[in-house]
PDB file of C-alpha atoms and ligand atoms in Angstrom:
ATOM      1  CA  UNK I 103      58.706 170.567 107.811  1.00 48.00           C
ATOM      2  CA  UNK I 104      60.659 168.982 110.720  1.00 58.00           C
ATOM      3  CA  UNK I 105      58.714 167.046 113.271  1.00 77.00           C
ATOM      4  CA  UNK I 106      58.692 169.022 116.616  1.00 81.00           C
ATOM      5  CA  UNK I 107      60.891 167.454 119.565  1.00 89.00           C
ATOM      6  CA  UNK I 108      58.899 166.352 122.119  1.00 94.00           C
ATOM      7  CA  UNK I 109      59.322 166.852 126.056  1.00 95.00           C
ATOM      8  CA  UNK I 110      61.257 164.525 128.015  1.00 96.00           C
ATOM      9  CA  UNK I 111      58.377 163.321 131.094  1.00 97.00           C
ATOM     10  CA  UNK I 112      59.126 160.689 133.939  1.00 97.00           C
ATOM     11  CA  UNK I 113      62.163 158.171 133.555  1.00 98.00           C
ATOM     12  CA  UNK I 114      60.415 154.633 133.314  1.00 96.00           C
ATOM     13  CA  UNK I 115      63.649 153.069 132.911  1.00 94.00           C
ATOM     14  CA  UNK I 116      67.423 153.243 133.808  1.00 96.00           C
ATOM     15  CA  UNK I 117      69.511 150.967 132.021  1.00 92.00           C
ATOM     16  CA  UNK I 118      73.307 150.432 132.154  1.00 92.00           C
ATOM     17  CA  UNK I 119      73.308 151.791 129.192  1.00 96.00           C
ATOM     18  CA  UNK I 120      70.387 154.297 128.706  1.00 98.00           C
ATOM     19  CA  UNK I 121      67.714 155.962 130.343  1.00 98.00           C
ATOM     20  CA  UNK I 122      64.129 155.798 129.149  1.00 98.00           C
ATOM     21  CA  UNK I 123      61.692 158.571 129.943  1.00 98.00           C
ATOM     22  CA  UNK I 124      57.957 158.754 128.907  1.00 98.00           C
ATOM     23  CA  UNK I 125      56.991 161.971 126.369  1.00 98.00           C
ATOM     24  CA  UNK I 126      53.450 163.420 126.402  1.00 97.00           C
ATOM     25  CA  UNK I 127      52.173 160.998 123.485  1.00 97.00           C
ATOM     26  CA  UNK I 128      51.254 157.559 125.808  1.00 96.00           C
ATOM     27  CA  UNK I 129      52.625 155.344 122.992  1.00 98.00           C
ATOM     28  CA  UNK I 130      56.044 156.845 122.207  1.00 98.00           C
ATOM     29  CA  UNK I 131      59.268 157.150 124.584  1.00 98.00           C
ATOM     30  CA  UNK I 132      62.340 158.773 124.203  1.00 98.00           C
ATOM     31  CA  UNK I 133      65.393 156.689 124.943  1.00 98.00           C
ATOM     32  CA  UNK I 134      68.770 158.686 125.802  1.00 98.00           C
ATOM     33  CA  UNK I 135      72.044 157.148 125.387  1.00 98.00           C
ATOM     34  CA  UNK I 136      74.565 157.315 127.952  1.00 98.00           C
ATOM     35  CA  UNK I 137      78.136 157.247 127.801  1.00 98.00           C
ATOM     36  CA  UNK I 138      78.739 154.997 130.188  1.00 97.00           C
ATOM     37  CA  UNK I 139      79.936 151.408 129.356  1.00 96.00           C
ATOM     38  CA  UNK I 140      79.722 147.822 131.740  1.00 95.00           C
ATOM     39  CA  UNK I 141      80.913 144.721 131.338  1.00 94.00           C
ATOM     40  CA  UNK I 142      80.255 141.515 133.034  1.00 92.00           C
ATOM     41  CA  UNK I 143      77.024 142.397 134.970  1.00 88.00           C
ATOM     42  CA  UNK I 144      78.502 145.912 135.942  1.00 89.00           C
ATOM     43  CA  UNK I 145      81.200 144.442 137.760  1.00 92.00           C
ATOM     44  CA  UNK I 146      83.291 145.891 135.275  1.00 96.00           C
ATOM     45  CA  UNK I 147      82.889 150.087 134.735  1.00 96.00           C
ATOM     46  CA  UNK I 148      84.383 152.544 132.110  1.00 96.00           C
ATOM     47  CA  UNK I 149      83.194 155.065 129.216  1.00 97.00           C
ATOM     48  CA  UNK I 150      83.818 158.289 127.734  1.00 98.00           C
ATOM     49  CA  UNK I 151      82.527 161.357 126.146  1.00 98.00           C
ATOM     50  CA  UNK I 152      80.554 160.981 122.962  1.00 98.00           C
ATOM     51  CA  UNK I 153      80.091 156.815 123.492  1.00 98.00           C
ATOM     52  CA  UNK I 154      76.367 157.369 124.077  1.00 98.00           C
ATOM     53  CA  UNK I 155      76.401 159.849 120.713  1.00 98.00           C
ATOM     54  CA  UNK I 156      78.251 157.117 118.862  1.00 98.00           C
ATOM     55  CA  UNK I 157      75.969 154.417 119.399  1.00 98.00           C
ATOM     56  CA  UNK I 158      72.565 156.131 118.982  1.00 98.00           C
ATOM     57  CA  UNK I 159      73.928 157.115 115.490  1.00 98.00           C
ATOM     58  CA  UNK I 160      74.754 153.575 114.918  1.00 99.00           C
ATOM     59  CA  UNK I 161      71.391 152.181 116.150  1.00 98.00           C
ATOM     60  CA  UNK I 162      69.422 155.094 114.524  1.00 98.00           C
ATOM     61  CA  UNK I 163      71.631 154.422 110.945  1.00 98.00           C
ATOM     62  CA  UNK I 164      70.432 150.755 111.432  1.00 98.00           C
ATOM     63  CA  UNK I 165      66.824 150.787 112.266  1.00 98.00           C
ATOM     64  CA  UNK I 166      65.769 152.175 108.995  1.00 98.00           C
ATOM     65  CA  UNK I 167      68.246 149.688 107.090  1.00 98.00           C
ATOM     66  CA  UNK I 168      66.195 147.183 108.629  1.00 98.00           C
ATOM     67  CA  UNK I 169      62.768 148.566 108.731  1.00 98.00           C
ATOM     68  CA  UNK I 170      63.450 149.070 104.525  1.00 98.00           C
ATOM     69  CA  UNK I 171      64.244 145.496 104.322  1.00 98.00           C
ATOM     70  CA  UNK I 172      60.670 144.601 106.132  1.00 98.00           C
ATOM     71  CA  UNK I 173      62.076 144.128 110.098  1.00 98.00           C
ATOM     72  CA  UNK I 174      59.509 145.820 111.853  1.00 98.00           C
ATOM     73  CA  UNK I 175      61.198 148.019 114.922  1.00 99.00           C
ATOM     74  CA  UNK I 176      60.420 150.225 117.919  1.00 98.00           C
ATOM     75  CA  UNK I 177      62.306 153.153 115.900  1.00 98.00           C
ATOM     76  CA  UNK I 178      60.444 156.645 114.992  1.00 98.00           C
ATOM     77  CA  UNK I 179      63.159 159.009 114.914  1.00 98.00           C
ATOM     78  CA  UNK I 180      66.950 160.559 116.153  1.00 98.00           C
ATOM     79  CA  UNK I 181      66.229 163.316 118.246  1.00 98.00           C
ATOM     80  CA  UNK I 182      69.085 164.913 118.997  1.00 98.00           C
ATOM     81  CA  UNK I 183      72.778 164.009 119.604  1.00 98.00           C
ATOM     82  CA  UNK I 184      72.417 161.165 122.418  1.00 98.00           C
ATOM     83  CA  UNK I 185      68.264 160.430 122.059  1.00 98.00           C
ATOM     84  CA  UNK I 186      65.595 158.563 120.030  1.00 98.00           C
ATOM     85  CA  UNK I 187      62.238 158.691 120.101  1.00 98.00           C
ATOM     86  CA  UNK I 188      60.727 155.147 119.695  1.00 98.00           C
ATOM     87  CA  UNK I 189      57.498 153.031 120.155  1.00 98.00           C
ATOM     88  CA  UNK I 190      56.336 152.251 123.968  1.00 98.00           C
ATOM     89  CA  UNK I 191      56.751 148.306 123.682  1.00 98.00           C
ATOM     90  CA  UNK I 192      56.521 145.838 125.913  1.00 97.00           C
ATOM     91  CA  UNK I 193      60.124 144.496 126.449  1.00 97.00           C
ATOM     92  CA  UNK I 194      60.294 140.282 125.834  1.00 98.00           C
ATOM     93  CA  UNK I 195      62.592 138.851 128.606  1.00 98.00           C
ATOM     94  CA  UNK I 196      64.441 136.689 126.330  1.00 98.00           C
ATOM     95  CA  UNK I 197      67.504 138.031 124.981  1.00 98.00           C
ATOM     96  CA  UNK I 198      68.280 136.629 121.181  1.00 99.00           C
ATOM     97  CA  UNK I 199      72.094 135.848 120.551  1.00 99.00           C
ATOM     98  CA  UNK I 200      72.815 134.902 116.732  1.00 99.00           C
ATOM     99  CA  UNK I 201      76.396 133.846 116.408  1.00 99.00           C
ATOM    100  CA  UNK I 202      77.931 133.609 112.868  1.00 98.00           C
ATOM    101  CA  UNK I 203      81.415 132.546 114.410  1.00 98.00           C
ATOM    102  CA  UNK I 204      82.449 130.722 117.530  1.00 99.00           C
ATOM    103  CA  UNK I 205      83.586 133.382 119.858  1.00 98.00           C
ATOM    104  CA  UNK I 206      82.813 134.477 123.976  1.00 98.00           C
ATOM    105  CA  UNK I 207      80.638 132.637 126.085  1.00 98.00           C
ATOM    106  CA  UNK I 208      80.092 129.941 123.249  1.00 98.00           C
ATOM    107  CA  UNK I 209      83.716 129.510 123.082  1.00 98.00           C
ATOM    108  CA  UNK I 210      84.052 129.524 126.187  1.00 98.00           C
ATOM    109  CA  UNK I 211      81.132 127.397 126.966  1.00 98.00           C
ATOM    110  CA  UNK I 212      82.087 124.615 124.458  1.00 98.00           C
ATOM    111  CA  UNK I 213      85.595 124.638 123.918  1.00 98.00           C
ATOM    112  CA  UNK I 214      85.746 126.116 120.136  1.00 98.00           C
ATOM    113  CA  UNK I 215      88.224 128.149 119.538  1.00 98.00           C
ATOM    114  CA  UNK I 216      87.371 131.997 118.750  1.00 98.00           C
ATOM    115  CA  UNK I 217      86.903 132.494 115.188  1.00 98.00           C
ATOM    116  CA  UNK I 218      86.352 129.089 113.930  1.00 98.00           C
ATOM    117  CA  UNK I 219      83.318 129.757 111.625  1.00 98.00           C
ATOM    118  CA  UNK I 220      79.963 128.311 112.020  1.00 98.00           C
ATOM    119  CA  UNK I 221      78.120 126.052 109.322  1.00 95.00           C
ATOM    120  CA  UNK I 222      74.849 127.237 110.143  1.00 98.00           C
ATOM    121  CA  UNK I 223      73.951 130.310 112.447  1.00 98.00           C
ATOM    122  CA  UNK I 224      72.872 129.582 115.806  1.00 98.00           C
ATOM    123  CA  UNK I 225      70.383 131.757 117.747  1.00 98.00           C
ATOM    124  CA  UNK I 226      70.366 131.288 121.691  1.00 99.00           C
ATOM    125  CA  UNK I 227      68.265 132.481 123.730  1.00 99.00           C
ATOM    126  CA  UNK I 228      68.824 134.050 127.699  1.00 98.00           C
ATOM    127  CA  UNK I 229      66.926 135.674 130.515  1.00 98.00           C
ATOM    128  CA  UNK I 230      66.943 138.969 130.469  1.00 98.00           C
ATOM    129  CA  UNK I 231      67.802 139.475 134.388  1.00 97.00           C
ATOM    130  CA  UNK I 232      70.692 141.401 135.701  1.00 93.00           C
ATOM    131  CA  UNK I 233      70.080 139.633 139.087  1.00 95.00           C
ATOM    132  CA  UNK I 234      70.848 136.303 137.482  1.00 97.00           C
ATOM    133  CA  UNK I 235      73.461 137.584 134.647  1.00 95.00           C
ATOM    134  CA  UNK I 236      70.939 136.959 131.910  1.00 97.00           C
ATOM    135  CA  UNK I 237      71.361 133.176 132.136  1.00 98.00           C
ATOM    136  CA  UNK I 238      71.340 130.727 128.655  1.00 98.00           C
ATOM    137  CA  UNK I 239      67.374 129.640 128.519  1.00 98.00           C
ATOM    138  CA  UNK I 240      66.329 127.350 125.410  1.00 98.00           C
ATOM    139  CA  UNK I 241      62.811 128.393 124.563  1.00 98.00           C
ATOM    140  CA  UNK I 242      60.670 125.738 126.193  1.00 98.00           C
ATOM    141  CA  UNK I 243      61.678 127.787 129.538  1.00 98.00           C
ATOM    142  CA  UNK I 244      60.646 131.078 128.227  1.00 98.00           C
ATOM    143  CA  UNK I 245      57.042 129.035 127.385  1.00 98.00           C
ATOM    144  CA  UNK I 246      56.898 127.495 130.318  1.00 98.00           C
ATOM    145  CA  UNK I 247      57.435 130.568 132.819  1.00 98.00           C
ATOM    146  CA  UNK I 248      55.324 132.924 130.597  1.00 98.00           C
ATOM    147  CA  UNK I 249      58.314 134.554 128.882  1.00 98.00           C
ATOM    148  CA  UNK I 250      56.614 134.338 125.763  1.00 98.00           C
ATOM    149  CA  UNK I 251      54.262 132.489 123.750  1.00 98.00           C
ATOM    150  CA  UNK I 252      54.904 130.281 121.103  1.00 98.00           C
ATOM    151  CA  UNK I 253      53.871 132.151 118.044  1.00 98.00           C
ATOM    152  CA  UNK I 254      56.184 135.188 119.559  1.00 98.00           C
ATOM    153  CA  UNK I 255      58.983 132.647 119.604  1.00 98.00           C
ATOM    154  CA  UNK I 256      58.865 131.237 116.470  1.00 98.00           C
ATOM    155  CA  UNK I 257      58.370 135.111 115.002  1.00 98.00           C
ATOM    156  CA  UNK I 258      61.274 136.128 117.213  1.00 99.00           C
ATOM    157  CA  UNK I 259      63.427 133.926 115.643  1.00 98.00           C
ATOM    158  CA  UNK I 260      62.727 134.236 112.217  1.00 98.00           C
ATOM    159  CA  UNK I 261      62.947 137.934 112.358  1.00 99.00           C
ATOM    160  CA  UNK I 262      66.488 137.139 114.303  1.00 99.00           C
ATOM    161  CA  UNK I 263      67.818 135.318 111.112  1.00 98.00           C
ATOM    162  CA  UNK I 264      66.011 137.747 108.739  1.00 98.00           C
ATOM    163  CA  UNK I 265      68.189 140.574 110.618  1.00 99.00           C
ATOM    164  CA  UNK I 266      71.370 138.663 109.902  1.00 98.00           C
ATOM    165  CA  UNK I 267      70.649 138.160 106.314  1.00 98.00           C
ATOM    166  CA  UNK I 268      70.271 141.753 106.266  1.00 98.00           C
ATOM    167  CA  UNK I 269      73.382 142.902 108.592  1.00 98.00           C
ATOM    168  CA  UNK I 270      76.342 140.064 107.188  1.00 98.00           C
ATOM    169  CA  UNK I 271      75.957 141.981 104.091  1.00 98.00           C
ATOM    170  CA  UNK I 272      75.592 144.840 104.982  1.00 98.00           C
ATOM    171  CA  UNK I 273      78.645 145.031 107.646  1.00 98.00           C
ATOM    172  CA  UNK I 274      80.831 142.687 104.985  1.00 98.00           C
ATOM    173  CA  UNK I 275      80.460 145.647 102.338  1.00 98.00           C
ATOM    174  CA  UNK I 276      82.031 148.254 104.932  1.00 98.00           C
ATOM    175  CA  UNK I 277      84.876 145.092 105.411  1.00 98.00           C
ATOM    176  CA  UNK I 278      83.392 144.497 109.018  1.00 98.00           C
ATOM    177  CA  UNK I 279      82.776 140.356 109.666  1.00 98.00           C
ATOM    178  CA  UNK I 280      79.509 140.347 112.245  1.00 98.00           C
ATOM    179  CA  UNK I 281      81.112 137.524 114.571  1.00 99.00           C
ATOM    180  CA  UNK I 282      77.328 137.378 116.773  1.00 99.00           C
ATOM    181  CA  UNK I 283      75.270 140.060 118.152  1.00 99.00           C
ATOM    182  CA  UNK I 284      72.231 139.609 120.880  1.00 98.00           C
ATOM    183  CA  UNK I 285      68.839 141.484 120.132  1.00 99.00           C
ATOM    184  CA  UNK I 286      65.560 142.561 122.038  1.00 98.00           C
ATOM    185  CA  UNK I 287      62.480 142.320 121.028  1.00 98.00           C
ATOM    186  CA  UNK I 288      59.220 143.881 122.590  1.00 98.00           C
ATOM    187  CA  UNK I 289      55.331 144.314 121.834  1.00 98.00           C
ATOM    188  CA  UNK I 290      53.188 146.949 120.678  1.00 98.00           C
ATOM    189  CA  UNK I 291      49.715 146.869 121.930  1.00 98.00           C
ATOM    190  CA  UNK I 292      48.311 145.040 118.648  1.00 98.00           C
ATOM    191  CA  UNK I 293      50.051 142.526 119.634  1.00 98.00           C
ATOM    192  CA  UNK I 294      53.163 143.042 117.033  1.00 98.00           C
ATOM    193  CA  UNK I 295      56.405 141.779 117.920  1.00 99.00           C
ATOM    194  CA  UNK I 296      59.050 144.715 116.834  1.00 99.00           C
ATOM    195  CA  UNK I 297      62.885 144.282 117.314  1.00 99.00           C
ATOM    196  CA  UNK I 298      63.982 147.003 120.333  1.00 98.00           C
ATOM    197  CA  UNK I 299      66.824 147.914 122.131  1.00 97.00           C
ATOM    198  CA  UNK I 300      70.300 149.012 120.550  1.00 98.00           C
ATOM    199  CA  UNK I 301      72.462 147.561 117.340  1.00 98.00           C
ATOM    200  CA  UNK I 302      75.553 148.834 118.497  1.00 98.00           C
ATOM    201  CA  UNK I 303      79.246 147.662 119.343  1.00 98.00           C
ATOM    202  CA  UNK I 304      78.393 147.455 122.419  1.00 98.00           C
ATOM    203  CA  UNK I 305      76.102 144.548 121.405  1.00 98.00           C
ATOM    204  CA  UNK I 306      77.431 143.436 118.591  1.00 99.00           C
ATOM    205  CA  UNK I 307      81.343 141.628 117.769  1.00 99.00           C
ATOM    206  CA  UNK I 308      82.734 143.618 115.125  1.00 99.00           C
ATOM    207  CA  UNK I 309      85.882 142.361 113.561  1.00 98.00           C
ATOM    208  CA  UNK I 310      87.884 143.939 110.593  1.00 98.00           C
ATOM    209  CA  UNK I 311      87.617 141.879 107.646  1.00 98.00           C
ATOM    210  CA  UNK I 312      91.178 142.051 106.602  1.00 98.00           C
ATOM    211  CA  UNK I 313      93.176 141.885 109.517  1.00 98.00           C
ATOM    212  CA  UNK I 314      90.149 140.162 112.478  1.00 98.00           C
ATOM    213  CA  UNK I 315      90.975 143.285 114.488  1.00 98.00           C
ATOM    214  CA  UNK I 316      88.481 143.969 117.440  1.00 98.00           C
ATOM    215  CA  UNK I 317      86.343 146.653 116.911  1.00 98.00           C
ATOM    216  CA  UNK I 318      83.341 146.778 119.629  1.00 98.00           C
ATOM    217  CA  UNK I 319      83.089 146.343 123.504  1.00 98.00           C
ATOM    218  CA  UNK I 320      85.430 143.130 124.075  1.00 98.00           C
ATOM    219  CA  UNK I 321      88.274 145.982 123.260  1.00 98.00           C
ATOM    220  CA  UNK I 322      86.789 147.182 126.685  1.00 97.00           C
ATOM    221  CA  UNK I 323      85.983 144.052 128.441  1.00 97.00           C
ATOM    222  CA  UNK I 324      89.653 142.445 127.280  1.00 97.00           C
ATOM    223  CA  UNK I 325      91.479 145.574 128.283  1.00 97.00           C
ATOM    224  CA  UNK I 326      92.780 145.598 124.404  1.00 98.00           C
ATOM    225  CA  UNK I 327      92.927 149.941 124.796  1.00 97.00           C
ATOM    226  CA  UNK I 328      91.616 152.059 121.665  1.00 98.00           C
ATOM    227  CA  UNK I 329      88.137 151.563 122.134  1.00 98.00           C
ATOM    228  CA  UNK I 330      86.936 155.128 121.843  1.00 98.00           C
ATOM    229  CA  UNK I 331      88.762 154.993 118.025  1.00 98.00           C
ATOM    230  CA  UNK I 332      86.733 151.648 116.998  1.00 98.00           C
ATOM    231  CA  UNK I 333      83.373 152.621 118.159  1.00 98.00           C
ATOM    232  CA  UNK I 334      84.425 156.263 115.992  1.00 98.00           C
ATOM    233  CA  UNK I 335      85.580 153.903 113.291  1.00 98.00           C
ATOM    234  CA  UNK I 336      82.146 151.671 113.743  1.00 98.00           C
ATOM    235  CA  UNK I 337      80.387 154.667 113.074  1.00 98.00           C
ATOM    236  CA  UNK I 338      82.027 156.005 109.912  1.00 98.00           C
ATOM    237  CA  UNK I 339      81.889 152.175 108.195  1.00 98.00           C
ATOM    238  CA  UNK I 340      78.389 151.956 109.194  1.00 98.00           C
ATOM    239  CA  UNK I 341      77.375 155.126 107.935  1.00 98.00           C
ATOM    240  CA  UNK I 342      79.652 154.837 104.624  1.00 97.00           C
ATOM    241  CA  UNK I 343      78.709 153.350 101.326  1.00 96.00           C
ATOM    242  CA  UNK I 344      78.904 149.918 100.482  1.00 96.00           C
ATOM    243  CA  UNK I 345      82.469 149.645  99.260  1.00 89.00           C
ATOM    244  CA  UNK I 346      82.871 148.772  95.668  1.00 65.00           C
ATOM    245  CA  UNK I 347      83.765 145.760  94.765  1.00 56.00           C
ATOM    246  CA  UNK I 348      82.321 143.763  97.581  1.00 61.00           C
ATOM    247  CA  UNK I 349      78.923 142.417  97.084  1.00 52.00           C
ATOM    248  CA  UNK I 350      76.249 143.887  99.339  1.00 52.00           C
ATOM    249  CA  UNK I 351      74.521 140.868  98.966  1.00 51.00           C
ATOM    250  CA  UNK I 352      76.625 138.262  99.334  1.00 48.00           C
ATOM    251  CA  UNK I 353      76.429 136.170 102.832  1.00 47.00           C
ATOM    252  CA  UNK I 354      79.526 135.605 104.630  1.00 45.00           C
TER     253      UNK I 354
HETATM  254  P1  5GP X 433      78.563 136.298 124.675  1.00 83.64           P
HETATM  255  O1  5GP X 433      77.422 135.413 125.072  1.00 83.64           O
HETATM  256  O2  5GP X 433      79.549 135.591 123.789  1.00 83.64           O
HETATM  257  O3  5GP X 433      79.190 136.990 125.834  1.00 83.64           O
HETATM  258  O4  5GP X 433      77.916 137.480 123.796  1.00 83.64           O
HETATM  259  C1  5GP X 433      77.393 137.218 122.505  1.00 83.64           C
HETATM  260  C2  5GP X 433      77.028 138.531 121.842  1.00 83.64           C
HETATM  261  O5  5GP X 433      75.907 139.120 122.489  1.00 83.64           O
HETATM  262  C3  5GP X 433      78.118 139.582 121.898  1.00 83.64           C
HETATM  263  O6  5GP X 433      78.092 140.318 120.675  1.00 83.64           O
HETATM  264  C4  5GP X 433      77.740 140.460 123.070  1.00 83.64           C
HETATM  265  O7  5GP X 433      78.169 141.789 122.871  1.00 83.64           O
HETATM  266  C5  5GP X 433      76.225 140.375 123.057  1.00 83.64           C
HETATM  267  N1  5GP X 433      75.627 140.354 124.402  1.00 83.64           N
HETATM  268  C6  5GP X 433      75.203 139.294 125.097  1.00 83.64           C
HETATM  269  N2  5GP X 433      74.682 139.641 126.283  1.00 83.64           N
HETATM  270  C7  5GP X 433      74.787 140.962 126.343  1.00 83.64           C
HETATM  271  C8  5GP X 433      74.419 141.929 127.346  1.00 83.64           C
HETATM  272  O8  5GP X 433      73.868 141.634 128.404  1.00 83.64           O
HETATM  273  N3  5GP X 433      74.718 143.213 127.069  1.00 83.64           N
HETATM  274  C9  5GP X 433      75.316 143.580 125.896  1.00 83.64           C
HETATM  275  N4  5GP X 433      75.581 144.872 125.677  1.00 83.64           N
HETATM  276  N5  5GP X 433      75.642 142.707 124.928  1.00 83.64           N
HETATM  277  C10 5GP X 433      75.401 141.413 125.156  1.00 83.64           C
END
């Protein structure tokens, strides 16, 4: 039996991204993908047909990966094409960054050239605030200003690194490097910190293992063209068997 689709209530939530809209059942929400894309704090404004299909299929392929390796997420189920339904959590203001390889803002930030590999992953942390462009925060100031608490903290970041050490291998099998990628987390009403949000190109860098070709949302925010044929080619290495002869386990 297939579980019925529920009704689409009031938007809570308009994103750049996605919409979120509350369904009958108080604790579950349905979250629509749009097709839409932004870059640097919507100054920046583009898309196409089918993005918003693209990533939920990403995201919804991915939640499950995750939840089976013990990552507990907002995901229920894909509804339809551009939708999910998910838990009703509360959203943590602290974006997570966890960067594998030197590359954007860190670059940027500290003079490292793109690419240059990191010994050990690093996990920022920023404000989620549009008004401020989600400013770099270390976690003292997410304590201090009521952000979060210190046990969600110390979870949020150990289910940040236990999400890489689930994705490196996972992306490395379908020859994709995961450069760094930024996660949301948010509570249930238990209490439970879940991961939230998208896992998408749009939040992730993707880079061909062979040949360190582009393949997410800097194509976009670099003007590099061709960014409707990664985000298609995200999808089909995402959603593809891990290739033989490359270790699903092994950690980049
Ligand atoms: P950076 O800080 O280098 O610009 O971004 C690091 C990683 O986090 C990249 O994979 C980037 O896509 C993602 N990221 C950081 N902030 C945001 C954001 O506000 N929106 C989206 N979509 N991705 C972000």
């Amino acid at each position: 039996m297939t579980a019925s689709t529920p009704q689409r209530g009031e938007m809570r939530y308009e994103g750049k991204a996605k919409r979120v809209y509350a369904t009958p059942e108080p604790g579950e929400y349905i979250v629509e993908y749009k097709d839409e894309a932004t870059a640097f704090n919507a100054q920046k404004r583009g898309g196409w047909q089918g993005k918003g299909a693209t990533n939920n299929a990403i995201t919804a392929h991915l939640y499950p990966v995750l939840e089976a390796a013990g990552v507990p997420t907002h995901f229920v189920r894909k509804l339809s094409d551009t939708e999910q339904l998910v838990k009703a959590v509360t959203i943590v203001p602290v974006e997570v960054i966890v960067r594998n390889v030197a590359a954007g803002s860190f670059s940027k930030r500290l003079g490292i050239e793109e690419g240059t590999p990191l010994d050990h992953p690093i996990v920022e942390y920023c404000y989620k605030s549009d008004a401020l462009g989600d400013p770099l925060i270390n976690t003292d100031t997410a304590l201090s200003l009521g952000w979060a608490t210190e046990p969600q903290l110390l979870r949020i970041r150990e289910l940040a690194l236990k999400i890489r050490g689930v994705l490196v291998p996972y992306f490395l099998a379908r020859g994709v490097k995961l450069i760094d990628f930024k996660l949301e987390f948010g509570t249930l009403p238990d209490g439970t910190v879940v991961l939230a949000d998208e896992i998408s190109p749009d939040t992730c860098r993707f880079w061909d293992a062979e040949t360190n070709e582009k393949m997410d949302k800097d194509r976009f925010r670099r003007d590099l063209g061709g960014i409707e044929d990664a985000y298609a080619e995200m999808l089909r290495r995402v959603t593809a068997p891990a290739a033989e002869g490359r270790d699903p386990r092994a950690e980049s």
